[in-house]
mmCIF file of C-alpha atoms in Angstrom:
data_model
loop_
_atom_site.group_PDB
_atom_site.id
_atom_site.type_symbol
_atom_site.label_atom_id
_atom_site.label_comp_id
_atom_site.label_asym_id
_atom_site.label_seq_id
_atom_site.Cartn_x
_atom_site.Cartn_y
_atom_site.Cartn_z
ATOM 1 C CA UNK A 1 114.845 69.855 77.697
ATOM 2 C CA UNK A 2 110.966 70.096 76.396
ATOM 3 C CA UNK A 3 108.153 72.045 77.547
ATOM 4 C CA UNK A 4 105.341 69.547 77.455
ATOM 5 C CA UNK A 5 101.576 70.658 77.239
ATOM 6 C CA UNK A 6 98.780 68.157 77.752
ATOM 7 C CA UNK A 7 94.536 68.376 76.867
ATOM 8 C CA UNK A 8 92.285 65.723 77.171
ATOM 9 C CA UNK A 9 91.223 64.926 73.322
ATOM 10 C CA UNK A 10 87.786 66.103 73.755
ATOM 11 C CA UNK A 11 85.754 68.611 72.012
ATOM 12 C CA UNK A 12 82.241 70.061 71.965
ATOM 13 C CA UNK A 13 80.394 72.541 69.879
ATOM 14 C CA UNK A 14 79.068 75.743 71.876
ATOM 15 C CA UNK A 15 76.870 79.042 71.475
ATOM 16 C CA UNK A 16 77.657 79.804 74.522
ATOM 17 C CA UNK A 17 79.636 83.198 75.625
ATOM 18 C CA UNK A 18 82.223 82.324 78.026
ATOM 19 C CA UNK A 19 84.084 84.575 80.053
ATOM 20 C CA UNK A 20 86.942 84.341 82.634
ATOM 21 C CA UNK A 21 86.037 80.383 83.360
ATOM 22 C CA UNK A 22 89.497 79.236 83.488
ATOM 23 C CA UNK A 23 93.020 80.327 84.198
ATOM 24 C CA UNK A 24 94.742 80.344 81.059
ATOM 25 C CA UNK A 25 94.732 79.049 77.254
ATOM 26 C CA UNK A 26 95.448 75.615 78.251
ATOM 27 C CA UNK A 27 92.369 75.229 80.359
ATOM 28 C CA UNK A 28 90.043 77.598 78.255
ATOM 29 C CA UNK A 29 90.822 76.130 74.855
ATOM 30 C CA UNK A 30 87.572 77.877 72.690
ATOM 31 C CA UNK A 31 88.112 78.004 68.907
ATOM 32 C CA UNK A 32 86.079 78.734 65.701
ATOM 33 C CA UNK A 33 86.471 75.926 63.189
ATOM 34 C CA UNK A 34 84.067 76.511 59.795
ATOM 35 C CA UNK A 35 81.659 79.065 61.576
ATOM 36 C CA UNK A 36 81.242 77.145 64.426
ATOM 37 C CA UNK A 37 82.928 77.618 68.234
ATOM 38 C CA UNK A 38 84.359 74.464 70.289
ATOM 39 C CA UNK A 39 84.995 74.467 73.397
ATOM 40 C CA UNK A 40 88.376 71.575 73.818
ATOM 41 C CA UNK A 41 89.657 69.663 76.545
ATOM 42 C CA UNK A 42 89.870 70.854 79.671
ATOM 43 C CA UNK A 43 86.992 73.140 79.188
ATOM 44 C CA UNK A 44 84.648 70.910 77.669
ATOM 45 C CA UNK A 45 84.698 68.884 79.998
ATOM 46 C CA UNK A 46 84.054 72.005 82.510
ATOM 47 C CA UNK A 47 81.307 73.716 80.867
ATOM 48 C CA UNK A 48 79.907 70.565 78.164
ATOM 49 C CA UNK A 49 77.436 68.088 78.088
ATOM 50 C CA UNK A 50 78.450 65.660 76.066
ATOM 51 C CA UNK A 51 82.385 66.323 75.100
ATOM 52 C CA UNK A 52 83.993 63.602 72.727
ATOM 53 C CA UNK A 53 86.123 62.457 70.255
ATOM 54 C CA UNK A 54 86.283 59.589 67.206
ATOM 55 C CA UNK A 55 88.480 57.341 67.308
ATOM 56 C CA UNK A 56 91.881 57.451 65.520
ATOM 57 C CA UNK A 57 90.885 60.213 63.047
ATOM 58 C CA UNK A 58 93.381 61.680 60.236
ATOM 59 C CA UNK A 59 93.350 65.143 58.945
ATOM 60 C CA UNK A 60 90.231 66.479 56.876
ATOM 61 C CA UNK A 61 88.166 64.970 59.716
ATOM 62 C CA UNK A 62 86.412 67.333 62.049
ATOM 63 C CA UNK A 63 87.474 65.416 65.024
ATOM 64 C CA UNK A 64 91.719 65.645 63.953
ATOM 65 C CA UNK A 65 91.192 69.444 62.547
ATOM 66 C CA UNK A 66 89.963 71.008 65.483
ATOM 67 C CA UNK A 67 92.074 69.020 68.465
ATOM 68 C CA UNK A 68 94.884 69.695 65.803
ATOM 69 C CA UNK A 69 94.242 73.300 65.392
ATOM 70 C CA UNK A 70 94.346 73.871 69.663
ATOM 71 C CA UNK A 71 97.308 71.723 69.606
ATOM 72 C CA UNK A 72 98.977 74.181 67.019
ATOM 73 C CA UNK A 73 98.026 77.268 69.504
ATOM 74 C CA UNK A 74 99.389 75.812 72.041
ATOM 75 C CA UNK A 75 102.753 74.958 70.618
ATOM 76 C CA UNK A 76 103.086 78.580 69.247
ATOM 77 C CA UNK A 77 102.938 79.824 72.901
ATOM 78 C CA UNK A 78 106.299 78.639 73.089
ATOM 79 C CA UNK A 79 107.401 77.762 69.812
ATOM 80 C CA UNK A 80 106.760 80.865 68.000
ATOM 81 C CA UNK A 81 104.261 81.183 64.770
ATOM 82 C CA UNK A 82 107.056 79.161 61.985
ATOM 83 C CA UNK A 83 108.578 76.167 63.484
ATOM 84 C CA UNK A 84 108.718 71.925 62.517
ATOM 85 C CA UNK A 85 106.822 69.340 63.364
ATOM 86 C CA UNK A 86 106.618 65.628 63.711
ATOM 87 C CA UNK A 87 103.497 63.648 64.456
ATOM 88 C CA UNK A 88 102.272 59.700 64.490
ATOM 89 C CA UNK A 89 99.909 57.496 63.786
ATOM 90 C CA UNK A 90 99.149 53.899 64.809
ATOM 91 C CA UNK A 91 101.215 51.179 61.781
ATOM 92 C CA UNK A 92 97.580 50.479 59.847
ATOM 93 C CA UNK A 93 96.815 53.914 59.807
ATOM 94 C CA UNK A 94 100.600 55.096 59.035
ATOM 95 C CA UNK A 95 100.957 52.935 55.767
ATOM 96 C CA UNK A 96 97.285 54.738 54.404
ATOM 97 C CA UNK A 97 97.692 58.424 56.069
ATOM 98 C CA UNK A 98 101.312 59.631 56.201
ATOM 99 C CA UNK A 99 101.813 60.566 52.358
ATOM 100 C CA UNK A 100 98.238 62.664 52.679
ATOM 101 C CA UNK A 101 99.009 64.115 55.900
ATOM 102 C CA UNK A 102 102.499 65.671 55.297
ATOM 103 C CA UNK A 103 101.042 67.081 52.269
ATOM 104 C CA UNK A 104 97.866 68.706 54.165
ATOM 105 C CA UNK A 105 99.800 70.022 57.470
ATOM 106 C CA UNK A 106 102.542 71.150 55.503
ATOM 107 C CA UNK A 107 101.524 74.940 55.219
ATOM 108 C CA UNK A 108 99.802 77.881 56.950
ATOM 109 C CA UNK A 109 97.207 77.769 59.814
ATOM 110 C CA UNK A 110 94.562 80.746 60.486
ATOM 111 C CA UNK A 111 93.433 79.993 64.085
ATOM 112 C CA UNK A 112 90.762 81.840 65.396
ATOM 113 C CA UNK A 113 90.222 81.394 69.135
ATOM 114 C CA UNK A 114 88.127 83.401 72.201
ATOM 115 C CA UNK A 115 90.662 84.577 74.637
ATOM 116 C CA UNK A 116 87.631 85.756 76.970
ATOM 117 C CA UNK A 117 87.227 82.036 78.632
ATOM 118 C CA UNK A 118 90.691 83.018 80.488
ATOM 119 C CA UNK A 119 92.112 87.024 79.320
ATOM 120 C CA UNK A 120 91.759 89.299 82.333
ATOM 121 C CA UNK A 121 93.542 92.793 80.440
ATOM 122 C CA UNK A 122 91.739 94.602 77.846
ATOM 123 C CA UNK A 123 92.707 91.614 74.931
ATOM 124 C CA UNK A 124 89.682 89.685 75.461
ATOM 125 C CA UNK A 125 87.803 88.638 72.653
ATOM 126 C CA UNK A 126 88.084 86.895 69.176
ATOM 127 C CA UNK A 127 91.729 86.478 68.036
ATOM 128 C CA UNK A 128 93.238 84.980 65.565
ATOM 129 C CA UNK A 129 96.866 83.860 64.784
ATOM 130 C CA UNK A 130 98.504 82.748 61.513
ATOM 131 C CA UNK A 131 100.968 79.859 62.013
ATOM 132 C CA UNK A 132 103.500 78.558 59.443
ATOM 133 C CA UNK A 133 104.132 75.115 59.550
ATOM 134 C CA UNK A 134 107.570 74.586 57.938
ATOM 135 C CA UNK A 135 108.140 70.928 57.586
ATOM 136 C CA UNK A 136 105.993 68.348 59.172
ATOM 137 C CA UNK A 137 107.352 64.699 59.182
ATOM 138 C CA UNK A 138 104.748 61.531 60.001
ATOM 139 C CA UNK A 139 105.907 58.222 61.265
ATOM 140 C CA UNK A 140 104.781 55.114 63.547
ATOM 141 C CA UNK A 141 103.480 56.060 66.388
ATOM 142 C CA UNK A 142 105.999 53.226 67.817
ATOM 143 C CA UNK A 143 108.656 54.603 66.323
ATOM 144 C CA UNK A 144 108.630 58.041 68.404
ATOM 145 C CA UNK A 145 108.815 55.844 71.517
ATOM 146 C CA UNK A 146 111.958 54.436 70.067
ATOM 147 C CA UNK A 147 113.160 57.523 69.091
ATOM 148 C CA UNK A 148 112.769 58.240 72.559
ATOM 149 C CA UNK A 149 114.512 55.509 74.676
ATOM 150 C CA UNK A 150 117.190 55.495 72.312
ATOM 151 C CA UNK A 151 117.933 59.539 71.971
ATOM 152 C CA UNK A 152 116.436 61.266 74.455
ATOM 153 C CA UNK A 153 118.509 62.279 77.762
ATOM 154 C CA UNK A 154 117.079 59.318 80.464
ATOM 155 C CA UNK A 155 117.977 56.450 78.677
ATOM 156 C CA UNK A 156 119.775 56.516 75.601
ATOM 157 C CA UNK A 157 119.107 52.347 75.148
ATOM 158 C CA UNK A 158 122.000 50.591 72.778
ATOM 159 C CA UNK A 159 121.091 47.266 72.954
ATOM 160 C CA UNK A 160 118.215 45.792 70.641
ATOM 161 C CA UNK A 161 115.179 45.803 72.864
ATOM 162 C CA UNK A 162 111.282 44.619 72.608
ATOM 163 C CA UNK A 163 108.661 48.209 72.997
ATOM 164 C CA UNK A 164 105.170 47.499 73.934
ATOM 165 C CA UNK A 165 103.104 50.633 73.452
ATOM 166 C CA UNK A 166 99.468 50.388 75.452
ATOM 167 C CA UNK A 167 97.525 53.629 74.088
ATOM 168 C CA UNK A 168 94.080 53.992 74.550
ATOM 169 C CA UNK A 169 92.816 53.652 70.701
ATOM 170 C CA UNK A 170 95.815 50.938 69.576
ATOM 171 C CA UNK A 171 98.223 48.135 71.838
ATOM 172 C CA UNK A 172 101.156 48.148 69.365
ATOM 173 C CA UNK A 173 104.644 46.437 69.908
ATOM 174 C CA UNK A 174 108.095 45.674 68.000
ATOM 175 C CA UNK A 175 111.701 44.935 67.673
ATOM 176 C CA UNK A 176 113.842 47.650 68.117
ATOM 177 C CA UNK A 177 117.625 46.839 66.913
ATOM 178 C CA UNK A 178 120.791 49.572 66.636
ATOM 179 C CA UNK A 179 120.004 49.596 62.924
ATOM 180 C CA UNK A 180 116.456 50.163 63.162
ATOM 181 C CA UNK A 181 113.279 48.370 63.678
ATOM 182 C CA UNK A 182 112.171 45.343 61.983
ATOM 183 C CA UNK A 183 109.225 45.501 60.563
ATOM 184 C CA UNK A 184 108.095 41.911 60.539
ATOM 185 C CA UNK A 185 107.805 42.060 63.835
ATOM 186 C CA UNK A 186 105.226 45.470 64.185
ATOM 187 C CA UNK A 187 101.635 44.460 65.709
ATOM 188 C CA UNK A 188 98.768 46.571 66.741
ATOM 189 C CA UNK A 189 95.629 45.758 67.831
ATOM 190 C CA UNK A 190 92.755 46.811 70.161
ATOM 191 C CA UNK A 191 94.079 49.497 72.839
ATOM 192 C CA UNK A 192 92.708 49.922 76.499
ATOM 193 C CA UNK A 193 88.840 50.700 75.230
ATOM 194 C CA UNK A 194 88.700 47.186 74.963
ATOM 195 C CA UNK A 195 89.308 46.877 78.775
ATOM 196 C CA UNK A 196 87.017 50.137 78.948
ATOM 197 C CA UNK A 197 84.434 49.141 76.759
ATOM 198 C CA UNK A 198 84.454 45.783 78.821
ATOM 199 C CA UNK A 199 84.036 47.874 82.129
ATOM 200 C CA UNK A 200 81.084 49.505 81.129
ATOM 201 C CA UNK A 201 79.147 46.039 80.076
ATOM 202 C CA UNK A 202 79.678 44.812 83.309
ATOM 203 C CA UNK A 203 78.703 48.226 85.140
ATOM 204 C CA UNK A 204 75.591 48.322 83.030
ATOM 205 C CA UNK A 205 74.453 44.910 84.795
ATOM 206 C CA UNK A 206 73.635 46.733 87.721
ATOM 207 C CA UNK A 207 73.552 50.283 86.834
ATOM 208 C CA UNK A 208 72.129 53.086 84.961
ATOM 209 C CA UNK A 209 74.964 54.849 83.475
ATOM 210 C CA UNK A 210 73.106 57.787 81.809
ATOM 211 C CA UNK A 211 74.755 59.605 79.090
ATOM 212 C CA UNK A 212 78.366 59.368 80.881
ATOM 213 C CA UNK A 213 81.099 59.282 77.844
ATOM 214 C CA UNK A 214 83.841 57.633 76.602
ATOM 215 C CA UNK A 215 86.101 59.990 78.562
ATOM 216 C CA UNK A 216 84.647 60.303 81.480
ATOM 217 C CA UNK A 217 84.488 56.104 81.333
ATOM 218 C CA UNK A 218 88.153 55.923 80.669
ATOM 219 C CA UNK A 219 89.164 58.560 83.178
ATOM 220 C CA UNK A 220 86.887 56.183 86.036
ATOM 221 C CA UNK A 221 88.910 53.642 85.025
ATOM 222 C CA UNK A 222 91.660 55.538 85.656
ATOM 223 C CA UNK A 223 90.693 56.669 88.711
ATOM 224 C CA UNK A 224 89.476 52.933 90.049
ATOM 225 C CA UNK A 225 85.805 54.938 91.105
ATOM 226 C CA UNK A 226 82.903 56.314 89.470
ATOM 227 C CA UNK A 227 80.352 58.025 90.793
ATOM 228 C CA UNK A 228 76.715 56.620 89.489
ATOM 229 C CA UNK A 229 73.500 58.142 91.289
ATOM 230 C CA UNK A 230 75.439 60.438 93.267
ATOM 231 C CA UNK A 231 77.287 57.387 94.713
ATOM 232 C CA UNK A 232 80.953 56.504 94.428
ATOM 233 C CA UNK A 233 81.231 52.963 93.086
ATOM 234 C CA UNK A 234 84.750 51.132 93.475
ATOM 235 C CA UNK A 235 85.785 49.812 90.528
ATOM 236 C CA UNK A 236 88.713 47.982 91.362
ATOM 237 C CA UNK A 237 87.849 44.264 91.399
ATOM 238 C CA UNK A 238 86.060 45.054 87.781
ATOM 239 C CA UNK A 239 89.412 46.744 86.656
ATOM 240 C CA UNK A 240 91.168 43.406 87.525
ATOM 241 C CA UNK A 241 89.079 41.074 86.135
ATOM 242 C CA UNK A 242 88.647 43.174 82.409
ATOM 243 C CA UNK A 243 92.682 43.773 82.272
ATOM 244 C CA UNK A 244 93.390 40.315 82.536
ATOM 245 C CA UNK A 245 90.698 39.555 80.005
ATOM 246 C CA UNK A 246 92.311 42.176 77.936
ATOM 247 C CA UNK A 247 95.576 40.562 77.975
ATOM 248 C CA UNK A 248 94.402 37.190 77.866
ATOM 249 C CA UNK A 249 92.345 38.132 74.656
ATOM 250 C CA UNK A 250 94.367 40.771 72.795
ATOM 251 C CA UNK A 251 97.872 41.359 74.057
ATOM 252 C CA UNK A 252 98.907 37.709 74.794
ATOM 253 C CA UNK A 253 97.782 36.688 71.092
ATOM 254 C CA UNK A 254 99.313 39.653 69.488
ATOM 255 C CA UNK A 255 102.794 39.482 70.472
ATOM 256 C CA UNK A 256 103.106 35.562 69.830
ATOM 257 C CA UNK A 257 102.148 36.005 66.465
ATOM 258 C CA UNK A 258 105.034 38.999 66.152
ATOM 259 C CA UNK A 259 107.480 37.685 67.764
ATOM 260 C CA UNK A 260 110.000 34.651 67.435
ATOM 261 C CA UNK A 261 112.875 32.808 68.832
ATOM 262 C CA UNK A 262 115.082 34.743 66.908
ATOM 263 C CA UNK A 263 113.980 38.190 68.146
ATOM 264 C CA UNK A 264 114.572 36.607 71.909
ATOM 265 C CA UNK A 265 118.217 35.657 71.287
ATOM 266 C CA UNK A 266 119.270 38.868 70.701
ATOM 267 C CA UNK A 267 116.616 41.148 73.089
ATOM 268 C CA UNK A 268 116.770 41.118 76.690
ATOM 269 C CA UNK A 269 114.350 43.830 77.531
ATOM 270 C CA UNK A 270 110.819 44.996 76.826
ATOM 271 C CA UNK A 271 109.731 48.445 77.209
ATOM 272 C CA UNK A 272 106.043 49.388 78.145
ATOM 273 C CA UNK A 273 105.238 52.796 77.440
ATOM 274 C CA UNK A 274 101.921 54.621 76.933
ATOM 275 C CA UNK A 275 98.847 55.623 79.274
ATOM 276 C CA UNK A 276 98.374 51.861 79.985
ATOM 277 C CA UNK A 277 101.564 51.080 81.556
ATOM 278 C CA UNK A 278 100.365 53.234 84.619
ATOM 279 C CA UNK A 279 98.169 49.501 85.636
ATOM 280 C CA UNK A 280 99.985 47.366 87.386
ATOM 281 C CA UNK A 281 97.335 44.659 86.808
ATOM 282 C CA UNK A 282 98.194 44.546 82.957
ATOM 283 C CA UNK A 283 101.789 45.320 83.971
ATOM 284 C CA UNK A 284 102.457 42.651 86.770
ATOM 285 C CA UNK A 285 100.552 40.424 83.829
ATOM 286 C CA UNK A 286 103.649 40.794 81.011
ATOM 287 C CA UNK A 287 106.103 40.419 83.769
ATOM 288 C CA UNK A 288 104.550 37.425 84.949
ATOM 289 C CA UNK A 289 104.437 35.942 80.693
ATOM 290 C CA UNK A 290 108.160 36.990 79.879
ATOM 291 C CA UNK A 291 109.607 35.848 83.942
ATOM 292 C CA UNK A 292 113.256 34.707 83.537
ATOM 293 C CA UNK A 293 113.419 35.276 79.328
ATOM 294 C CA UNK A 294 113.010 39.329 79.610
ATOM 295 C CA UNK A 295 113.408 42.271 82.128
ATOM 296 C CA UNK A 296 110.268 44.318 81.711
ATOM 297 C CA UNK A 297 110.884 48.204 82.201
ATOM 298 C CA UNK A 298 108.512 51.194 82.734
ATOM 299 C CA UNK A 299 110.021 54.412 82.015
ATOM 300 C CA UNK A 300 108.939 58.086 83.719
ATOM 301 C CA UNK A 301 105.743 59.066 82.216
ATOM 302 C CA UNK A 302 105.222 56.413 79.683
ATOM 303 C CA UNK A 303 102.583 57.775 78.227
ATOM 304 C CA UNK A 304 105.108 61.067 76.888
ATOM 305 C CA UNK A 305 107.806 59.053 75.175
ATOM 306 C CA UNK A 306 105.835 58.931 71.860
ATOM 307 C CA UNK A 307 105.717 62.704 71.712
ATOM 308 C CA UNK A 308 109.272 63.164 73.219
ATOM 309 C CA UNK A 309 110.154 61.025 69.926
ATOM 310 C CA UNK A 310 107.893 62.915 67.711
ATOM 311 C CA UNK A 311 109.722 66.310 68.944
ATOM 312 C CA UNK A 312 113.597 64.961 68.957
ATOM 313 C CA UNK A 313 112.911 63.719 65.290
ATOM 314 C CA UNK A 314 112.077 66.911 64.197
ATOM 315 C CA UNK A 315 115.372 67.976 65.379
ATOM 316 C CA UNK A 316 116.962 64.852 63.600
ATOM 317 C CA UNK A 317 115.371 65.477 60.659
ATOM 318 C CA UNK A 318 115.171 69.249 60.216
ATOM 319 C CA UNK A 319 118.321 71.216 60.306
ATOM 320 C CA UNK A 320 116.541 74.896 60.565
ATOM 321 C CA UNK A 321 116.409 77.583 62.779
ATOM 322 C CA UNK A 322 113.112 77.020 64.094
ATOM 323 C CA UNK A 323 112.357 75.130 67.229
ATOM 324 C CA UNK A 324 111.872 71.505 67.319
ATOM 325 C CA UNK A 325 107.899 70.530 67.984
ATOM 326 C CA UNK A 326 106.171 67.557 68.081
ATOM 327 C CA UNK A 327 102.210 66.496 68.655
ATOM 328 C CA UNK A 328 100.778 63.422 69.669
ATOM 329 C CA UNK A 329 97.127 63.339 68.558
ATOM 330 C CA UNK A 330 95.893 60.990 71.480
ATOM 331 C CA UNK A 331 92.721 59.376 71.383
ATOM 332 C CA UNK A 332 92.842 59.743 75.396
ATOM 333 C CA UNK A 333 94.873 62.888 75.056
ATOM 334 C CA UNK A 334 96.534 65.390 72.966
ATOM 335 C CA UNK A 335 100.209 66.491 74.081
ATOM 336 C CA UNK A 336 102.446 68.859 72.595
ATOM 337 C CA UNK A 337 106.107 69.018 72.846
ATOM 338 C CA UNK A 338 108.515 71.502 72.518
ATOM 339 C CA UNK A 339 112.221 71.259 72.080
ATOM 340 C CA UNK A 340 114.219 74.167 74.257
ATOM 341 C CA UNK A 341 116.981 75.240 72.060
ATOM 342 C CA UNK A 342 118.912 76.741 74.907
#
C-alpha cells in the first residue's frame, strides 16, 4: 500500500504573515527558499495573486527547488527524515538531466517552513527540518507508469503492451515488452497546454481574461466552466473542438511515426495514463483510431501510476531499511508517494 499526497505545482513569493489559514501542512505549504518565503500549492492559490510555475524545470531552477523542497516535507511526514527516492522526467529531458540530478538530490536538505499558516498548539512559527536523502534514482517519466502496470498490486500486466502517457507539460508513449521497453519506439511531444493554450485563444475572441493563469486555465478546463466577469462560461463545446485538434495535430502524428507493424503483432493493448486520460473526448478519440487492432484501457487514477512507479522502483532498486518514496514533479501537480512497509 502507499500513502499518496498531492499539491497543485504552484508557487508564489510572499511578505505576508499568515496564520491559522488552512488545516494542515498540506494545505498551508509556506517555506523560506534563499531569504525569501513561498507560499505553494494549495495555499497560493488561497491567499496569491498570481501563483505559477515554468514549465518542465530540473533542479538548480527556482521553480524545481522550491516545489521540490515542499515535496520533501511532505514525504518526511510519513517517511521519516532518511529514506530513498525515485523521480522522472519527460525522455528529452531524461537523456540531458538524470546524471546531474542524482548527483544534486543525492544528499541533505535544510527545510525551513512557517507552521503558523495551519499549527494551533504552542509550535507555531519558523521550523526547520534536516532531511537525508539516501539514494535517489531518475528515470523516464514513462517508465514509472510501466513500472506501475506491470508491479504494482491492480494489474500486474505480462503481456507486451502500448502506454500512452497524456501529462500536462509532455504526451509521451512506447512499447512496453516482458524484457523491457524498446526504445525506438519512445515519443513525446506537446502535452495538454496545447489543448489549453488553444482554449484560451479562442476564449480571448470574446473575452477579457484578465491576469487569470496557467493554472487556473488548466483547472477551467478541467472543470468544463470558467467564470469571466463574474459569469460562469461553459466551456464544453470549446473543450471538444481543441481536444480533437490536439489529437489531430500532435497525438495522431506522434504515435505513427513511433510505432510499426511489428510493434502491433505482438501488442494487443494500449494504456492511457496521466491527468489527460480523465477526457473522454481525447479518450473516445484513440479508441475510435486503434477500433478492432487494440483494446484501449484506463486504469484508476491515471494520473498516479507514474509516481506509484517512481515509489515501487525505489523498492526495486534499493535494498535498505528506509521506506520506499517516490515524487512526481508535475507541471499540473506535484504528488508524493510513500511505500507502507507494513
Amino acid at each position: 500500500m502507499m500513502d499518496i499526497s498531492v499539491f497543485p505545482s504552484v508557487y508564489e513569493s510572499t511578505r505576508s504573515d499568515l496564520s491559522r489559514v488552512s488545516n494542515d501542512l498540506l494545505s498551508g505549504l509556506k517555506i523560506d527558499y534563499n531569504d525569501e518565503s513561498y507560499m505553494i500549492g494549495k495555499l497560493a492559490l488561497q491567499e496569491g495573486l498570481s501563483p505559477h510555475r515554468l514549465i518542465n524545470t530540473s533542479p538548480g531552477e527556482l521553480d524545481f527547488d522550491v516545489l521540490f523542497q515542499a515535496a520533501l516535507l511532505l514525504a518526511q511526514q510519513k517517511a521519516g527524515s532518511d529514506f530513498s527516492m525515485t523521480m522522472g522526467f519527460p525522455f528529452e529531458m531524461y537523456q540531458k538531466h538524470s546524471d546531474m540530478a542524482k548527483q544534486r538530490l543525492t544528499k541533505s536538505f535544510d527545510v525551513l517552513y512557517d507552521s503558523s499558516t495551519f499549527a494551533t498548539n504552542g509550535a507555531t512559527g519558523k521550523q526547520a527540518a534536516t532531511i537525508q536523502l539516501r539514494n535517489v534514482d531518475v528515470i523516464p517519466e514513462i517508465a514509472g507508469s510501466v513500472i506501475s502496470l506491470r508491479y504494482g498490486d491492480d494489474l500486474e500486466e505480462d503481456d507486451d503492451f502500448f502506454v500512452i502517457s497524456l501529462g500536462y507539460g509532455s504526451m509521451e508513449g512506447v512499447v512496453s515488452t516482458t524484457n523491457g521497453i524498446i526504445r525506438r519506439t519512445a515519443t513525446s511531444t506537446h502535452g495538454m497546454r496545447y489543448a489549453v493554450n488553444m482554449m484560451k485563444e479562442e476564449l480571448q475572441k470574446d473575452y477579457y481574461l484578465g491576469f487569470k493563469t496557467e493554472h487556473q486555465l488548466n483547472v477551467a478546463f478541467q472543470n468544463g466552466k470558467i467564470t469571466v466577469d463574474k459569469r460562469s462560461v461553459d466551456l464544453t463545446a470549446i473543450r471538444r473542438k481543441v481536444l480533437k485538434s490536439y489529437f489531430e495535430n500532435i497525438i495522431r502524428p506522434a504515435l505513427a511515426n513511433s510505432f510499426q507493424d511489428s510493434d502491433f503483432a505482438t501488442c494487443s493493448k494500449i494504456y492511457l495514463v496521466g491527468g489527460g486520460a480523465y477526457f473522454t473526448e481525447l479518450t473516445n478519440r484513440i479508441t475510435e483510431e486503434y477500433d478492432g487492432i487494440l483494446s484501449v484501457e484506463v486504469p484508476d487514477k491515471p494520473e498516479q501510476m507514474a509516481v506509484k512507479g517512481y515509489c515501487l522502483n525505489t523498492a526495486m532498486q534499493f535494498e535498505d531499511e528506509s521506506t520506499p518514496v517516490g515524487i512526481d514533479m508535475g507541471n499540473a501537480n506535484t504528488l508524493i508517494a510513500v511505500m507502507d512497509k507494513a
